[in-house]
Coordinates of C-alpha atoms and ligand atoms in Angstrom, one line a residue:
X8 CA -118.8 129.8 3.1
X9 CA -115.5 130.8 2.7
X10 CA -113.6 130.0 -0.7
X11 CA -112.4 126.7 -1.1
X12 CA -108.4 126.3 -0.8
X13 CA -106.6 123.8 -3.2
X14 CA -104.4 121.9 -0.5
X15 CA -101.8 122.0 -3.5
X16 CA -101.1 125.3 -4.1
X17 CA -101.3 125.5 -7.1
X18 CA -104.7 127.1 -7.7
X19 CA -106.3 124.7 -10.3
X20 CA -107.0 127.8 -12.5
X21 CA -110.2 128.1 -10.0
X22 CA -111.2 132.2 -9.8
X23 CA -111.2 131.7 -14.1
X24 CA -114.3 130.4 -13.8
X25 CA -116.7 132.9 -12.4
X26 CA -116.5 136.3 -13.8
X27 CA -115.1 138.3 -10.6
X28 CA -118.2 137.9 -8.6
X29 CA -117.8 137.3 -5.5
X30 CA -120.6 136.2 -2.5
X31 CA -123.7 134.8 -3.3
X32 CA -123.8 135.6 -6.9
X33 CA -120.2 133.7 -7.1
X34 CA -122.3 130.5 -5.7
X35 CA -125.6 131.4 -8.1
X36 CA -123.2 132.0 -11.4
X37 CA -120.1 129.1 -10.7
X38 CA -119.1 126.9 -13.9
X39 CA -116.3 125.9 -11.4
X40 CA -116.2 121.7 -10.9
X41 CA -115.2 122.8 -7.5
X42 CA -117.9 125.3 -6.6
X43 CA -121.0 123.1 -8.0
X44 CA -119.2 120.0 -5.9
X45 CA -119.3 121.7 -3.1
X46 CA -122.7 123.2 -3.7
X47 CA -124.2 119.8 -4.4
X48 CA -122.7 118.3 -1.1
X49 CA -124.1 121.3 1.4
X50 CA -128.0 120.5 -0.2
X51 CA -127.3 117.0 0.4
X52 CA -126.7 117.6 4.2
X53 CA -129.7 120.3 4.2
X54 CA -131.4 117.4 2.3
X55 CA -130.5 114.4 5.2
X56 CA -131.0 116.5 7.9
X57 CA -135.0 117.3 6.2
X58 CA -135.8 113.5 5.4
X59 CA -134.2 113.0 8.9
X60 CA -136.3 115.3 10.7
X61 CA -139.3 113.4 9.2
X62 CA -137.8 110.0 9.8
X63 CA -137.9 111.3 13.7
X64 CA -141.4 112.3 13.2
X65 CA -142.1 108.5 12.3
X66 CA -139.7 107.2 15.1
X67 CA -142.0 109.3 17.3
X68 CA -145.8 108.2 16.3
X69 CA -144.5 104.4 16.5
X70 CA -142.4 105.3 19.8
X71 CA -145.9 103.2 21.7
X72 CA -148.7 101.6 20.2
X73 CA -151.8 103.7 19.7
X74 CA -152.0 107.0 18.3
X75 CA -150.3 109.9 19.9
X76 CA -148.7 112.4 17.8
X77 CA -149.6 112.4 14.9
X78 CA -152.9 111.8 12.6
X79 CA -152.7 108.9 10.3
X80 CA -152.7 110.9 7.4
X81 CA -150.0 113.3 8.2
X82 CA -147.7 110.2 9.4
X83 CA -148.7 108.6 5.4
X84 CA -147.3 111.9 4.6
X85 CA -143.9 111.4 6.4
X86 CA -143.0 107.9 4.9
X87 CA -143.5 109.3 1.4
X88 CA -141.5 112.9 2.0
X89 CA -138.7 110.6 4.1
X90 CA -138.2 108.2 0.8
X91 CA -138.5 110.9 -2.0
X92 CA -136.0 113.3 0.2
X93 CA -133.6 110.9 1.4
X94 CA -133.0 108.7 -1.9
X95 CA -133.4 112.1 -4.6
X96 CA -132.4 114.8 -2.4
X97 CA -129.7 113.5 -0.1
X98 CA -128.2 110.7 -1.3
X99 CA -128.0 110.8 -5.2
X100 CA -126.9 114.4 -5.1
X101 CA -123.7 113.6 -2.5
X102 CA -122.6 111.4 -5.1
X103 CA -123.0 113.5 -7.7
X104 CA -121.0 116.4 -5.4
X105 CA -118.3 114.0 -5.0
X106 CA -118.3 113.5 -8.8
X107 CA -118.2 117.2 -9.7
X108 CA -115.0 117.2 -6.9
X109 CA -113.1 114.3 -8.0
X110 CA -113.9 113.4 -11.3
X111 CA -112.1 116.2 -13.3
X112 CA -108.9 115.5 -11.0
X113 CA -108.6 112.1 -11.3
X114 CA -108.3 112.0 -14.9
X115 CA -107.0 115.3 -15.7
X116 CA -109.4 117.3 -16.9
X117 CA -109.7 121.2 -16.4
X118 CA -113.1 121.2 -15.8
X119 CA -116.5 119.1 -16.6
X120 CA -117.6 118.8 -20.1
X121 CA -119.9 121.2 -20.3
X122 CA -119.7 123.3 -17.2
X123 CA -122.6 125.9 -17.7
X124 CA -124.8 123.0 -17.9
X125 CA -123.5 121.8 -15.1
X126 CA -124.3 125.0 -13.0
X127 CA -127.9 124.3 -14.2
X128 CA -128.0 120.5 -13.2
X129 CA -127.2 122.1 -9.6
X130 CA -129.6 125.2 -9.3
X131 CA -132.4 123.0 -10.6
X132 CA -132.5 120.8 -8.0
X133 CA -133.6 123.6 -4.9
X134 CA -136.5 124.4 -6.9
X135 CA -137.3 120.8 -6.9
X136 CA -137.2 120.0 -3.3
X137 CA -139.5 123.3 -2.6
X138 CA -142.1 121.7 -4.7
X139 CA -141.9 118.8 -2.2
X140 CA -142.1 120.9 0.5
X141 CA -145.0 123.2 -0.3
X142 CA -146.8 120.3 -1.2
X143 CA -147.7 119.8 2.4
X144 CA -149.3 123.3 2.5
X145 CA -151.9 122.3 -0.1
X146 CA -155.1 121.4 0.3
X147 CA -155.2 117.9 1.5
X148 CA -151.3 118.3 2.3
X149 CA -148.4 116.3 0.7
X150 CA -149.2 112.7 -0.8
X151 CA -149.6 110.2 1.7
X152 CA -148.5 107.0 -0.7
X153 CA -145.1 105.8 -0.2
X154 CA -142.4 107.0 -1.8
X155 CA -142.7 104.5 -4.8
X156 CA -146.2 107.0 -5.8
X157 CA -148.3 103.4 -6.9
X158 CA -151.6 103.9 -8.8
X159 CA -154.4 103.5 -7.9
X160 CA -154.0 105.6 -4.6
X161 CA -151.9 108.6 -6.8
X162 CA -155.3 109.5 -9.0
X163 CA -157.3 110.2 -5.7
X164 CA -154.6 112.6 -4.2
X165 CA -154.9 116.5 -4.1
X166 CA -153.1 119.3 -5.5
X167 CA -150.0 118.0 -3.9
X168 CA -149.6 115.0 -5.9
X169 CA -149.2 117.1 -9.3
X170 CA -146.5 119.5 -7.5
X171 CA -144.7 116.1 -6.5
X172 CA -145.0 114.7 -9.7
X173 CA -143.6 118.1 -11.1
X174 CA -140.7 117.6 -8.6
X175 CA -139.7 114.3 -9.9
X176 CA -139.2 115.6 -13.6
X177 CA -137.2 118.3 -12.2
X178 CA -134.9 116.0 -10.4
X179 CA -134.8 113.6 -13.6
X180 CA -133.9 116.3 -15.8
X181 CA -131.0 117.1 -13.4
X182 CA -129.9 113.8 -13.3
X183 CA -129.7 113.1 -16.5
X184 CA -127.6 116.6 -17.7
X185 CA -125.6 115.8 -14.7
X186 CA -124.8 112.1 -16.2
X187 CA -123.9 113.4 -19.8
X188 CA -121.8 115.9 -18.2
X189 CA -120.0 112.8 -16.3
X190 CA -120.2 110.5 -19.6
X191 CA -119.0 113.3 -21.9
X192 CA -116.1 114.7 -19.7
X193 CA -114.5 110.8 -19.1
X194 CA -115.0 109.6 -22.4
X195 CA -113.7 113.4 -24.3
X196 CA -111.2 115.1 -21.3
X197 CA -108.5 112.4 -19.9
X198 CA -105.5 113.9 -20.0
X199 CA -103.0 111.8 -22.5
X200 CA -101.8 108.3 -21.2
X201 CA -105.2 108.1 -18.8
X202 CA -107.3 105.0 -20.9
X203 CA -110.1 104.4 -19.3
X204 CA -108.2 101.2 -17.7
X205 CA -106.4 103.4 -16.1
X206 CA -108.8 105.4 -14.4
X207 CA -109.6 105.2 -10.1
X208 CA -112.2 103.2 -9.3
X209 CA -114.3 105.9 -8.9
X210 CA -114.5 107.3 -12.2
X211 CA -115.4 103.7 -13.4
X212 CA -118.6 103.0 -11.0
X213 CA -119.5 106.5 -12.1
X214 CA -119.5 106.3 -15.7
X215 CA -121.4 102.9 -15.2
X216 CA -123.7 104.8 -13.2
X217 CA -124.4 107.8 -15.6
X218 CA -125.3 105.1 -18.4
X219 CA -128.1 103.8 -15.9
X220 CA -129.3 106.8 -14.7
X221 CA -130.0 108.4 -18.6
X222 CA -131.7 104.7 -19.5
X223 CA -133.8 104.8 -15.9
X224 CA -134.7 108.3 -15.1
X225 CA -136.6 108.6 -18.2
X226 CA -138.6 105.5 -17.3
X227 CA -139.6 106.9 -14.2
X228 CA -140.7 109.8 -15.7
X229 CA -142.9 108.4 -18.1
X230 CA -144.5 106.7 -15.2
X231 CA -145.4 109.9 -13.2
X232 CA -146.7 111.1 -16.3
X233 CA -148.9 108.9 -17.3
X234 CA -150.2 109.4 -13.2
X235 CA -150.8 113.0 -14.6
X236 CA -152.9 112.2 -17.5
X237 CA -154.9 109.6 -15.5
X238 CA -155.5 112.3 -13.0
X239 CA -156.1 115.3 -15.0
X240 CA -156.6 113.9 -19.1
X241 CA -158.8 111.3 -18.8
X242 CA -156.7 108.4 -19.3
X243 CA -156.9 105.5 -17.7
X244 CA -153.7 103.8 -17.5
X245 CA -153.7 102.6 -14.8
X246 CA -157.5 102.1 -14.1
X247 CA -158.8 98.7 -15.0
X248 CA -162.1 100.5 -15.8
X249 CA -160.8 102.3 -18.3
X250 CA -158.9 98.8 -20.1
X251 CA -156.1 99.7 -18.2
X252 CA -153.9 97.8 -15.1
X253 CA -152.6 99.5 -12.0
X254 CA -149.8 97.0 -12.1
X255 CA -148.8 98.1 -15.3
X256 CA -147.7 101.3 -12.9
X257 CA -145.5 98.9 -10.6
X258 CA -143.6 97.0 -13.4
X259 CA -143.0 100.8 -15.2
X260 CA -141.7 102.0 -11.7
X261 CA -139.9 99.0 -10.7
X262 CA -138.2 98.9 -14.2
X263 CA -137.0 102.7 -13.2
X264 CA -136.8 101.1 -8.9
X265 CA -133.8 98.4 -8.8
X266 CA -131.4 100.5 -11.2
X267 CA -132.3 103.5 -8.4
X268 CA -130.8 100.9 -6.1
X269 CA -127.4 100.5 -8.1
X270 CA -127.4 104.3 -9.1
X271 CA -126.9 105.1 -5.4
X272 CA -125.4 102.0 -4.5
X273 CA -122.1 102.3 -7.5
X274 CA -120.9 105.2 -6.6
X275 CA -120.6 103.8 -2.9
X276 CA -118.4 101.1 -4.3
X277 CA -116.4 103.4 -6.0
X278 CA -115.8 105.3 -2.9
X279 CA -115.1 102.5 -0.5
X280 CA -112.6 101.6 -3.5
X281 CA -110.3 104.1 -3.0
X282 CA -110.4 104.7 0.3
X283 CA -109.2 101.0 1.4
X284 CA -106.6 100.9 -0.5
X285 CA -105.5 104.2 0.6
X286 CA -105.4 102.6 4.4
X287 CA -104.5 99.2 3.5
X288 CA -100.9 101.2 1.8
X289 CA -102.1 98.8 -1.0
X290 CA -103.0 99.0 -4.8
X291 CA -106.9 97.9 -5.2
X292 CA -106.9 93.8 -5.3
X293 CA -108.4 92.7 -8.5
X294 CA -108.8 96.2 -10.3
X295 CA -109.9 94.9 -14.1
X296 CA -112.6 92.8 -11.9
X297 CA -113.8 95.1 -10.4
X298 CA -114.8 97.0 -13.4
X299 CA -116.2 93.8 -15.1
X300 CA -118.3 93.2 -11.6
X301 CA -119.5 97.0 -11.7
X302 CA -120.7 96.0 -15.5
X303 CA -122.4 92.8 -14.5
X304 CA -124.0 94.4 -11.7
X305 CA -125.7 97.7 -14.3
X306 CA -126.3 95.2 -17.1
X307 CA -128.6 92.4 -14.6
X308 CA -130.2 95.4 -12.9
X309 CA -132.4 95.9 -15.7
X310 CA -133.6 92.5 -15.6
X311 CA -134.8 92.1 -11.8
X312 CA -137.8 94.7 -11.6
X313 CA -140.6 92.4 -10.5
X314 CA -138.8 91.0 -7.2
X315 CA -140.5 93.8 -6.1
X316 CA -143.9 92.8 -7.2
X317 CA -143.5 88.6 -6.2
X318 CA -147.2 89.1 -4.2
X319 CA -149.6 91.0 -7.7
X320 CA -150.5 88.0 -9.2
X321 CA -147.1 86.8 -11.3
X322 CA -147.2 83.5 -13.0
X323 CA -145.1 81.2 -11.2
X324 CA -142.5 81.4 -14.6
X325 CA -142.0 84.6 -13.9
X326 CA -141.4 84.4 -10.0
X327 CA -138.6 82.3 -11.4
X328 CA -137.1 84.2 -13.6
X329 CA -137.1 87.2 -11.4
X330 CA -135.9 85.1 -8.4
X331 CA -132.8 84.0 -10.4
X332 CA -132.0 86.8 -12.2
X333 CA -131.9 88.4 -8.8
X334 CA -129.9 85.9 -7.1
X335 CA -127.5 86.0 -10.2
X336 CA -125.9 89.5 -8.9
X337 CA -124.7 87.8 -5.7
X338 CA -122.2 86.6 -8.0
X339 CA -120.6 90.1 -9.1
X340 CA -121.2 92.0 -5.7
X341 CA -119.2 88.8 -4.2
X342 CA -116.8 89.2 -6.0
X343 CA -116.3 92.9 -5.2
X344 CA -116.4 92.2 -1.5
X345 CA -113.8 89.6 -1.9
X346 CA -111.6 92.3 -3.6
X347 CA -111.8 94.4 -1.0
X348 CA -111.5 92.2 1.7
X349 CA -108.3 90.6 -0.3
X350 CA -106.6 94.6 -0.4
X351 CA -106.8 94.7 3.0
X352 CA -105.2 91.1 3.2
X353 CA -101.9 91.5 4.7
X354 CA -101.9 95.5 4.3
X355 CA -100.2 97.8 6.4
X356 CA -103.7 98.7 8.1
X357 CA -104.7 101.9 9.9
X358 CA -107.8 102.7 11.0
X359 CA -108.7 106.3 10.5
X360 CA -112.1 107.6 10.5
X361 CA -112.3 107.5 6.7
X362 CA -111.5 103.4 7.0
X363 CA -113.7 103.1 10.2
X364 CA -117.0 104.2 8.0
X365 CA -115.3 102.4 4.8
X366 CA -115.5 98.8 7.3
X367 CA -118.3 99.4 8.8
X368 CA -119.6 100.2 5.0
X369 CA -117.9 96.3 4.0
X370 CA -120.1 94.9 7.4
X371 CA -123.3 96.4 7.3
X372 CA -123.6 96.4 3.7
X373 CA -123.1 93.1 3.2
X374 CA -125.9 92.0 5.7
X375 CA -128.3 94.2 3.8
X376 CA -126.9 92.1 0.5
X377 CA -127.3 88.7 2.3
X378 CA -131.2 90.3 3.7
X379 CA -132.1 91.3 0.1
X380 CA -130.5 87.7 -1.4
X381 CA -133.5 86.3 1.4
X382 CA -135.6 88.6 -0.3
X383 CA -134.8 87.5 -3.5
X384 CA -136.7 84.1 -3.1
X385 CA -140.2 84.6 -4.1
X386 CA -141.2 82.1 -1.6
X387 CA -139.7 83.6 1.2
X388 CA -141.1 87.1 0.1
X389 CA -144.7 86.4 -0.3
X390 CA -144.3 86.0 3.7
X391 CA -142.3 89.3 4.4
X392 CA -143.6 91.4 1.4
X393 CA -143.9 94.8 3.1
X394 CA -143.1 94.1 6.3
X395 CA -140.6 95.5 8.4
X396 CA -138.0 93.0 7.2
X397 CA -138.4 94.9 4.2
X398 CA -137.6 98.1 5.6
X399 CA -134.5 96.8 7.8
X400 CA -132.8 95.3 4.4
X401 CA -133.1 98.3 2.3
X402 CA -132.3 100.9 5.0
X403 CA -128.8 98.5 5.6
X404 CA -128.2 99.2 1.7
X405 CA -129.0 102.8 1.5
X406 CA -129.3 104.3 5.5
X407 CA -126.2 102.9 6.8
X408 CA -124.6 101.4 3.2
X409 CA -124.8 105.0 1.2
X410 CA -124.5 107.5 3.9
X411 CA -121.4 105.5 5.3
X412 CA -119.4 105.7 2.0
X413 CA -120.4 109.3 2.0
X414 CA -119.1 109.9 5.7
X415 CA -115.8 107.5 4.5
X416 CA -115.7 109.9 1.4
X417 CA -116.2 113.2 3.4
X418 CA -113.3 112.5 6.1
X419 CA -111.1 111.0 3.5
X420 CA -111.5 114.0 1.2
X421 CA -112.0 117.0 3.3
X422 CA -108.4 117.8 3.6
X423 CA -108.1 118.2 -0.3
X424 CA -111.3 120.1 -0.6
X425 CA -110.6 122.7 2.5
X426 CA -107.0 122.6 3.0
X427 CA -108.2 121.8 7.1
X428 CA -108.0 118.6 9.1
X429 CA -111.2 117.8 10.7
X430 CA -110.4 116.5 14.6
X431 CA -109.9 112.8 14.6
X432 CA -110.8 112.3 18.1
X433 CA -114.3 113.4 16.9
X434 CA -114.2 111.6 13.9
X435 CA -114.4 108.3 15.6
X436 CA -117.0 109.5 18.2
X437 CA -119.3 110.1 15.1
X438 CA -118.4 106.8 13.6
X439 CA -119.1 105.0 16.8
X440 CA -122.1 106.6 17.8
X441 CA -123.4 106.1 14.3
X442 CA -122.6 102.8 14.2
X443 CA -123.9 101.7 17.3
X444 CA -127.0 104.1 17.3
X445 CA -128.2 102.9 13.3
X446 CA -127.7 99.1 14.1
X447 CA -130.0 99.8 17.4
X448 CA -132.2 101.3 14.9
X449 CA -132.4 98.8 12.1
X450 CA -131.3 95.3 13.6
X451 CA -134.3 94.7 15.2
X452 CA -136.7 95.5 12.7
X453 CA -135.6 92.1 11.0
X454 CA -137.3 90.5 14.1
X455 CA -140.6 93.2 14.2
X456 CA -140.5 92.2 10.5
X457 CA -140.1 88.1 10.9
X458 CA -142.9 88.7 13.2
X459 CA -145.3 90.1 10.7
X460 CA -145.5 94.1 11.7
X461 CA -147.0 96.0 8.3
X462 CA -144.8 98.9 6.9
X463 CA -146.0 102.5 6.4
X464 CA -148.8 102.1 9.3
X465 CA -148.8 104.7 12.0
X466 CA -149.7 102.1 14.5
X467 CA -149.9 98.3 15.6
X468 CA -150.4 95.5 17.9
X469 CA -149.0 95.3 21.5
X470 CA -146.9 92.4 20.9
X471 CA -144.2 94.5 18.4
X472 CA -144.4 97.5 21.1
X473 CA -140.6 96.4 22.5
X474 CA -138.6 96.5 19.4
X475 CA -140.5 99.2 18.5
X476 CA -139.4 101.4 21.3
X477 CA -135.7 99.7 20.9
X478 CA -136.2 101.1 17.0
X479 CA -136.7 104.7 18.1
X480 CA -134.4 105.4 20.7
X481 CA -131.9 104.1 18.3
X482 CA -133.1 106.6 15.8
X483 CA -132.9 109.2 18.0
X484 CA -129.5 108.2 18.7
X485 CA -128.5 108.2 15.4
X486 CA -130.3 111.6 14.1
X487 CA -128.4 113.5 17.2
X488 CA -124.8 111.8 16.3
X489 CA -125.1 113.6 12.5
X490 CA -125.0 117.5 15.0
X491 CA -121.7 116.1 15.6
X492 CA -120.8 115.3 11.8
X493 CA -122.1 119.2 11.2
X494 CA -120.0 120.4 14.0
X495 CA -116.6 118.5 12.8
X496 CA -117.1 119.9 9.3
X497 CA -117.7 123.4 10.2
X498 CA -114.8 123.1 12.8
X499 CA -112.5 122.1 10.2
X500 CA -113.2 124.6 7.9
X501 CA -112.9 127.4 10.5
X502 CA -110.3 126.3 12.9
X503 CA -108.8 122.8 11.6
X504 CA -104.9 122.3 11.0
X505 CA -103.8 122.8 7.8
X506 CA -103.8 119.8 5.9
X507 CA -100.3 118.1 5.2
X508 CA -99.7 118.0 1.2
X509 CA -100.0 113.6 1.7
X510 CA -102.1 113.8 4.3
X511 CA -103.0 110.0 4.7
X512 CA -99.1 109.2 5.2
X513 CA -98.3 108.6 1.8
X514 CA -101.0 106.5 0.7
X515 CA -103.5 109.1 -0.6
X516 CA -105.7 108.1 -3.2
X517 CA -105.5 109.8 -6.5
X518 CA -102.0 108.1 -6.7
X519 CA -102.7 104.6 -5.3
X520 CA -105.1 103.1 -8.2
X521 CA -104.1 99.4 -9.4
X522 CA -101.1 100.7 -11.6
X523 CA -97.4 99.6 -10.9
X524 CA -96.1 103.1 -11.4
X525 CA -98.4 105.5 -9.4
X526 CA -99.3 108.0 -11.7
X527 CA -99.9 111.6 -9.1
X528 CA -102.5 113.6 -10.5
X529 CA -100.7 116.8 -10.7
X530 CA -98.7 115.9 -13.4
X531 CA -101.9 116.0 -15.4
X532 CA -102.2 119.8 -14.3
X533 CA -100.4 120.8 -17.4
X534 CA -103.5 120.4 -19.9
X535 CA -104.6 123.7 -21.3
X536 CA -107.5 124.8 -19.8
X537 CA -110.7 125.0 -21.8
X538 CA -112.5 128.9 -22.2
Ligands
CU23 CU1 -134.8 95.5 -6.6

């Protein structure tokens, strides 16, 4: 990897940071924001590229009814590596690289908060996803129980349940050092004149974000240990022999589960908030909204859990409660997609790749919203509870949702991280064959779903053996398309045009946030630098 050029010139202070080394001990000893951002975003790719090969693997087994590739077992295996990888290994930590990238820039800071801490938050996490993987060379192999690790089936598991369960403290304690580092650094480091009304977009969905992750992670872990202890101390938390309640262990995940959902889903939002405006040559519609909307949509996400759990047994009170709680957040995510639909109103449009992903991101996320909305209603749910229909809504919120705004965010701010254009003409190919390829994938589940084909099963009936097929090919399709992503970035890097100082025509995006007077970022480069 070749050292990352500030398109600007001017340097950012950026060799102060580690010591004169220089190769792999430069990337193993970095307190620079710039380094760790960049680190962060390469293990996310490793990370997708993993939890896709395994998604493939499960594309594969269900490619026919009947078993062909894989045992039963193994495929259990797959489903739970795919969910654990893709949602903690892929997708929180591109956020967070985007964070580490942007954050200290757009508010004029020199550097995180605390930015040795911040080298650990990194290094802690490829520890973390070994554990997963040398889980499925212990006896009995990885845990076949769904990514969401419900008791009773986590007590019965071998050895490799206790390395995941080790893996998911790992990953909680760098997610929460890497949200104080967030909080501490936008509350304590904008430059003067930058109040936090001020900020882009994208600081604000991530401070919101950091608050949730240091309330939920904690949750979650307190849940995986108390699996530990029922395995290996003799309590019996969740074993109704014992005076205990295994859905005790769904309401304590669930309570950690739906913030998850807005941990990976704010950030999005805060992406897809600057690049629009950027291509619409318009300040953000509705800016001090937005930030209320953000808060509305943290605050009820604590208060929704057990739409997850509408089938254990709930008292009908509490079906309603959960139902309109849940239905209740339609209100503040509405009124974001309005916001963003009202910047582009009557903006000078253009549509390069970063906006293609950012629309298709508007699109595509929204029918997930409007598929979990259907979900919402416990009525409806006790029919589709984990079915299919399941699995199309939440991969439109995370598969195509998430990883979109990350491909918006990538082609929007690769020519400020590299210095390099990456090849437009490509750029679209991947958007287009994504696009296409992931809504081959997903679309029809709704209908395997709506026809009552179980999730997490490594085989079924005849009748859901067309859309099926349809699923996988798409998949395929899709899982080849992200070569070409790898291929674009690496041919940027190496070969790409040098990036023009405004390279999205005057609209870039540090300098269009909702105020009258753009404010440029560099100005802020004048703050003395912390040692
Ligand atoms: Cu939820």
């Amino acid at each position: 990897m070749s050292a990352v050029v500030d398109s600007h010139g001017h340097g950012h202070e950026h060799h102060d940071h580690h010591g004169g080394y220089s190769g792999i001990m430069r990337w193993i000893t970095t307190t620079n924001h710039k380094d760790i951002g960049t680190l962060y975003l390469w293990f996310s790719f490793i990370m997708f590229m993993t939890g896709g090969a395994m998604a493939m693997v499960i594309r594969l087994e269900l490619f026919s009814p009947g078993l062909q590739w894989v045992d039963p077992d193994f495929f259990n295996q797959m489903t739970t590596m795919h969910g654990l990888i893709m949602v903690f290994g892929a997708i929180m930590p591109a956020f967070v690289g985007f964070a580490n990238w942007l954050i200290p820039m757009q508010i004029g800071a020199p550097d995180m908060a605390f930015a040795r801490m911040n080298n650990w938050s990194f290094w802690i996490l490829p520890f973390a996803a070994s554990l997963l993987v040398i889980s499925f060379f212990m006896p009995g192999g990885a845990p076949g129980v769904g990514w969401t690790l419900y008791a009773p089936l986590t007590v019965q598991m071998g050895i490799g349940m206790d390395l995941t369960i080790f893996a998911v403290h790992l990953l909680g304690m760098s997610s929460i050092m890497g949200s104080i580092n967030i909080i501490t650094t936008i509350l304590n480091l904008r430059a003067p004149g930058m109040t936090l009304m001020r900020m882009p977009l994208f600081c604000w969905t991530w401070l919101i974000t950091a608050y949730l992750l240091v309330a939920a992670m904690p949750v979650l872990a307190g849940a995986v240990t108390m699996t530990l202890t029922d395995r290996h101390f003799g309590t019996t938390f969740f074993n109704a022999a014992g005076g205990g309640d295994p859905v005790l262990y769904q309401h304590i995940f669930w309570f950690f589960g739906h913030p998850e959902v807005y941990i990976i889903a704010l950030p999005a939002f805060g992406v897809i908030s600057q690049v629009i405006p950027a291509f619409s040559r318009k300040p953000l519609f509705g800016y001090a909204s937005m930030v209320y909307a953000t808060s509305a949509i943290a605050i009820l996400s604590f208060i929704v859990w057990a739409h997850h759990m509408y089938t254990v047994g709930m008292p009908v009170t509490g079906q309603l409660f959960f139902m309109y709680a849940t239905t209740l957040i339609a209100v503040p995510t509405g009124v974001k997609v309005f916001n963003w639909v009202a910047t582009m109103w009557k903006g000078a449009l253009s549509f390069e790749t970063p906006m293609l992903f950012a629309i298709g991101f508007l699109f595509l996320f929204t029918l997930g919203g409007f598929t979990g909305l259907v979900l919402s209603l416990a009525a409806v749910d006790i029919q589709l509870h984990d079915t299919y229909y399941v699995v199309a809504h939440f991969h439109y919120v995370m598969a195509i949702g998430a990883v979109f705004a990350g491909f918006a965010g990538v082609y929007f701010w690769l020519p400020k991280w590299t210095g390099r254009m990456y090849d437009e003409a490509l750029g679209k190919w991947h958007f287009w064959l994504s696009t296409i390829f992931i809504n081959i994938t997903f679309f029809v589940q709704h209908f395997s779903g709506l026809a009552g084909m179980p999730r997490r099963i490594p085989d079924y009936p005849l009748m859901f053996e067309t859309w099926n097929k349809i699923s996988s090919i798409g998949a395929f399709g899709f899982g080849l398309s992200q070569l070409l992503f790898l291929y674009i970035v690496l041919k940027a890097i190496r070969s790409g045009e040098k990036a023009k100082d405004k390279q999205w025509e005057g609209a870039d995006s540090l300098e269009w946030t909702h105020l009258p007077t753009p404010v440029p970022y560099h100005s802020f480069e004048t703050q003395p630098v912390l040692k």
